[in-house]
mmCIF file of C-alpha atoms in Angstrom:
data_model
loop_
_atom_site.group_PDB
_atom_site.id
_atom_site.type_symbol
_atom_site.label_atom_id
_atom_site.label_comp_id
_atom_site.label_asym_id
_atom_site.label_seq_id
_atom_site.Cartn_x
_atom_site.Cartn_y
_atom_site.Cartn_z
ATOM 1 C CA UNK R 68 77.809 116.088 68.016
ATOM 2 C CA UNK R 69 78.754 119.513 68.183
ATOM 3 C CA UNK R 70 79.859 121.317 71.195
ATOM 4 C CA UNK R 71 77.500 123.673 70.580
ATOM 5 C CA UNK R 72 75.087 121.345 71.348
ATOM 6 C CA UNK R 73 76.676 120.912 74.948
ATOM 7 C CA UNK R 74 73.793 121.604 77.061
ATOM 8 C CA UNK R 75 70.963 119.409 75.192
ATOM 9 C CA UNK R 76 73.477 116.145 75.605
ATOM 10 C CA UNK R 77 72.608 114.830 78.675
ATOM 11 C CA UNK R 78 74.912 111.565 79.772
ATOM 12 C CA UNK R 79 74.936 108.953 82.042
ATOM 13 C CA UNK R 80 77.725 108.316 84.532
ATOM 14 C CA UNK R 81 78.370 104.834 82.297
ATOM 15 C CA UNK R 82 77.902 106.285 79.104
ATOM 16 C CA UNK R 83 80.290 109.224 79.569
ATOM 17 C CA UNK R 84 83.261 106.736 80.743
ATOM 18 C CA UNK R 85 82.457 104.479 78.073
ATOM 19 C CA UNK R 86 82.637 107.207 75.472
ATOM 20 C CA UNK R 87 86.017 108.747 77.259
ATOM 21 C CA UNK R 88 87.644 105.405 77.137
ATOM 22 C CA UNK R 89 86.982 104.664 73.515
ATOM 23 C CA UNK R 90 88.174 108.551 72.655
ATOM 24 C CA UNK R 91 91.229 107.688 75.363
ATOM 25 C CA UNK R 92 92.438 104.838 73.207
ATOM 26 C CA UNK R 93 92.025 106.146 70.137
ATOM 27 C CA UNK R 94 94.311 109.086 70.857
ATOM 28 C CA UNK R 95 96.723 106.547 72.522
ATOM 29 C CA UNK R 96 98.232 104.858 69.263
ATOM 30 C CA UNK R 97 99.736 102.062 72.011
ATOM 31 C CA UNK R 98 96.843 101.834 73.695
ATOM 32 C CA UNK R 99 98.636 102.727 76.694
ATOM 33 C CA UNK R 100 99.190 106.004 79.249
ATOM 34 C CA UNK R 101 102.024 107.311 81.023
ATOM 35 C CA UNK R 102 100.586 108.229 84.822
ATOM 36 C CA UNK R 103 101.827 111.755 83.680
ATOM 37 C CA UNK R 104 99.328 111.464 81.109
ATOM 38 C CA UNK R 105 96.480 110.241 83.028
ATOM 39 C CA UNK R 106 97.175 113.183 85.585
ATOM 40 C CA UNK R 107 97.179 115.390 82.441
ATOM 41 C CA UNK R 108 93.888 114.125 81.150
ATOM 42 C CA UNK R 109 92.185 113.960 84.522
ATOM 43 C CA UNK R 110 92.898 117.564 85.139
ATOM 44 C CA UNK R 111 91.751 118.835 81.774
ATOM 45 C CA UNK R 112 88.251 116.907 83.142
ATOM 46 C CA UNK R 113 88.221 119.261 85.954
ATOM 47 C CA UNK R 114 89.390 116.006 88.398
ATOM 48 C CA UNK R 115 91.465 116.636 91.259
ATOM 49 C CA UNK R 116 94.927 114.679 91.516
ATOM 50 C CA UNK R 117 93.489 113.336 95.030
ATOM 51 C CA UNK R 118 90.613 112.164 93.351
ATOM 52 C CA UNK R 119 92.629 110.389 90.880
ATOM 53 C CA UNK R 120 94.842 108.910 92.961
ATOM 54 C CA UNK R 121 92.189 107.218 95.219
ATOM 55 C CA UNK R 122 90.535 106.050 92.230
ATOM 56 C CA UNK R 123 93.910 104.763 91.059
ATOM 57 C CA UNK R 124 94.185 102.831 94.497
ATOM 58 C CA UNK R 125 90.415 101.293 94.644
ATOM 59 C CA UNK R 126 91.362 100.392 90.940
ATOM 60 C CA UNK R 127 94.514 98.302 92.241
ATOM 61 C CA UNK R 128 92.764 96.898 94.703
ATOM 62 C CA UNK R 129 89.982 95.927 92.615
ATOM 63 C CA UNK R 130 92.649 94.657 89.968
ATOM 64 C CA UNK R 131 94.550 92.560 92.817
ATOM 65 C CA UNK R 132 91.166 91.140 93.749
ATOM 66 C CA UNK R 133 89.974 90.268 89.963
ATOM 67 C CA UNK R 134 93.577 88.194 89.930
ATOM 68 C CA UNK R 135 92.986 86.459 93.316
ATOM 69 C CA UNK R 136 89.138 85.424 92.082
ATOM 70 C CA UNK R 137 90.513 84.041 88.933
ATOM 71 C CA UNK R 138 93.763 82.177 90.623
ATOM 72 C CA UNK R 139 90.623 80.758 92.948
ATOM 73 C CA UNK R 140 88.301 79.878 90.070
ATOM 74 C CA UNK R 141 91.868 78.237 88.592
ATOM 75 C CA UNK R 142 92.364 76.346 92.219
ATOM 76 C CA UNK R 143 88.411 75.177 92.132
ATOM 77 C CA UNK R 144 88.959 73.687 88.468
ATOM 78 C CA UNK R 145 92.181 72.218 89.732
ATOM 79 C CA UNK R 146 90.689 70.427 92.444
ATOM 80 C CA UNK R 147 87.933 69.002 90.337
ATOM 81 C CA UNK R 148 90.269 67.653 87.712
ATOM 82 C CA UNK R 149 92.234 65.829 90.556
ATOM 83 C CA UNK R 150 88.648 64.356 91.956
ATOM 84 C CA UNK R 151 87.711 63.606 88.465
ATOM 85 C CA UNK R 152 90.930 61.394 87.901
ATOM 86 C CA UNK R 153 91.012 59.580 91.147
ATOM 87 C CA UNK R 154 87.640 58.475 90.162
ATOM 88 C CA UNK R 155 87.881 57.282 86.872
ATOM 89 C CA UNK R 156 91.228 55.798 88.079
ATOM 90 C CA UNK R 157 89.854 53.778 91.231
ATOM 91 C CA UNK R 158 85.665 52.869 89.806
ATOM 92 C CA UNK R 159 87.935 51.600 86.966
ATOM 93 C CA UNK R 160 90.272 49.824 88.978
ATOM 94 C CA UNK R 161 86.406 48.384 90.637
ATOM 95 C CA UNK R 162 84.493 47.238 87.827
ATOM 96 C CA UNK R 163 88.063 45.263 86.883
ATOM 97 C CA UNK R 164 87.791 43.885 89.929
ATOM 98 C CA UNK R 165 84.253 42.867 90.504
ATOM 99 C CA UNK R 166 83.952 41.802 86.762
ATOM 100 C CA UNK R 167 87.156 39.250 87.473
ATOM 101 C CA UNK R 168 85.792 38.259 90.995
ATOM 102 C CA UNK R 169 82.081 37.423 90.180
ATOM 103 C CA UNK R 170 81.882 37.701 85.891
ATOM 104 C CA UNK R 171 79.538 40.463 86.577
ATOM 105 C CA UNK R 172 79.354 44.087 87.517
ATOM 106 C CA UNK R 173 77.374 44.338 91.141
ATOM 107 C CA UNK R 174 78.777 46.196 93.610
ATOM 108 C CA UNK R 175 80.965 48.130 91.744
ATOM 109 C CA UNK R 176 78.141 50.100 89.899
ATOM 110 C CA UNK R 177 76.963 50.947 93.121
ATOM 111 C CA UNK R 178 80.113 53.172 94.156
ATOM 112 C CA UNK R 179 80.312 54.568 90.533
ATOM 113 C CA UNK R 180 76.792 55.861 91.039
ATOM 114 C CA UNK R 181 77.371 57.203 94.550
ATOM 115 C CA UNK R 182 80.654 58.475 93.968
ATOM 116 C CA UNK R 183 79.509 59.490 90.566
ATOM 117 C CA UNK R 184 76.481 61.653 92.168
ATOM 118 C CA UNK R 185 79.262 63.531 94.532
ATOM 119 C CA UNK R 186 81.083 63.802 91.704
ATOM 120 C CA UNK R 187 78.037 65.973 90.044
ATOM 121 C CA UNK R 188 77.561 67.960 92.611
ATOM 122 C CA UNK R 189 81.498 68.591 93.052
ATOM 123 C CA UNK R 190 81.063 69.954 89.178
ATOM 124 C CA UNK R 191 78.225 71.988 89.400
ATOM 125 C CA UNK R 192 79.622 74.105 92.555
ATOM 126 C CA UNK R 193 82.715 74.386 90.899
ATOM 127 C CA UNK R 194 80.814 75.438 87.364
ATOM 128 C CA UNK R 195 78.041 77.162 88.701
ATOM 129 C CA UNK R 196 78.533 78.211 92.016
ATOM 130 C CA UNK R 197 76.381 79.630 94.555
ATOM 131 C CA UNK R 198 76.956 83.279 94.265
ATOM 132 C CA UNK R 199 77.188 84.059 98.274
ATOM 133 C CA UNK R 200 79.007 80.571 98.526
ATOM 134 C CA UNK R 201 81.158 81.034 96.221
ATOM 135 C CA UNK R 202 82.209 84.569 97.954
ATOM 136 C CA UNK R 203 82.100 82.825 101.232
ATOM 137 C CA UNK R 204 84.674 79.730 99.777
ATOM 138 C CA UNK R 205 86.837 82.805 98.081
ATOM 139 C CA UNK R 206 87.174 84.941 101.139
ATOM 140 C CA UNK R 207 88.311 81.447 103.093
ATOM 141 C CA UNK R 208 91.266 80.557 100.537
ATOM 142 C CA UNK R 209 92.267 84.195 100.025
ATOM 143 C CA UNK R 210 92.997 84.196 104.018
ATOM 144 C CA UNK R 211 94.382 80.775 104.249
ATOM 145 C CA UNK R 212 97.197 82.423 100.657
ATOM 146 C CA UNK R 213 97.405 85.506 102.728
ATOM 147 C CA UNK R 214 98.469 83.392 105.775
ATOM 148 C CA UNK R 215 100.888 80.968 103.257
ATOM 149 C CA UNK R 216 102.990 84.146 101.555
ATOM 150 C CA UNK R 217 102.736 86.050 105.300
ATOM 151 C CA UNK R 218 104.613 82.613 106.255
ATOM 152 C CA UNK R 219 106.731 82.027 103.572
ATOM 153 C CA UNK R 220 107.883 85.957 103.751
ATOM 154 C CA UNK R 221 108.969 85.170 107.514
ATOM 155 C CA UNK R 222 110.473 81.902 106.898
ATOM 156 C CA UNK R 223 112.581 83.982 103.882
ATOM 157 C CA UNK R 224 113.451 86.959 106.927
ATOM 158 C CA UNK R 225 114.209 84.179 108.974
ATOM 159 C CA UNK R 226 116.712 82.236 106.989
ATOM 160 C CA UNK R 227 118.352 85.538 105.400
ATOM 161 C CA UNK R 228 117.081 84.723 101.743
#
């Protein structure tokens, strides 16, 4: 498109960033900016360098909270795995025993289907979570790691590391 054809080219918000970014990393042969360079480009858009830098610190923030969601989606998986294990470890360890005890399975099957149903349900919140749960469960842990590195950093004052 022609820039004489300025006016009749009417964007959305999205569509305009999308388009910028693609033309942004095509003129970057890295794929990467100096902050100098943003600065330069965000000018030459007519954006103010307070603009840019609160968009630069809701952008850091968002970034630090993207890593914290995925570290908590990492913890969730985690902590399945582990209950996953300890059951296949101890209903095995059952079925051994009640098939040497009575020659049969009986009792056993009846704690690898309860445990086995908690077990489901462990899985699906931890696959497919509840969206305001999930939040809710997120919010919790990133409080209780804010209160572990807030400790740790005092222990380190306090010792002189």
């Amino acid at each position: 498109m022609s820039p004489t054809q300025d006016e009749q080219a009417i964007y959305q918000a999205e569509d305009a960033q999308a388009i910028l970014q693609i033309a942004i990393a095509r003129h970057t042969e890295e794929g990467e900016l100096t902050r100098t360079q943003l600065f330069e480009i965000a000018e030459e858009l007519g954006i103010s360098a307070g603009t840019l830098t609160e968009a630069e610190q809701q952008w850091q923030l968002q970034r630090v909270e993207s890593d914290d969601l995925e570290a908590f989606n990492q913890f969730q998986r985690q902590r399945f795995q582990s209950h996953l294990i300890r059951f296949v470890i101890v209903n095995l360890m059952l079925l051994g025993l009640n098939w040497l005890a009575d020659g049969s399975l009986s009792w056993a099957l009846y704690c690898l289907l309860f445990w086995g149903t908690a077990l489901s349900l462990h899985a699906w919140q931890t696959y497919y979570p509840n969206t305001q749960q999930h939040r809710r469960s997120f919010e919790k842990w990133r409080r209780r790691e804010q209160i572990k590195r807030s400790f740790s950093r005092f222990m380190d004052w306090l010792i002189g590391t």
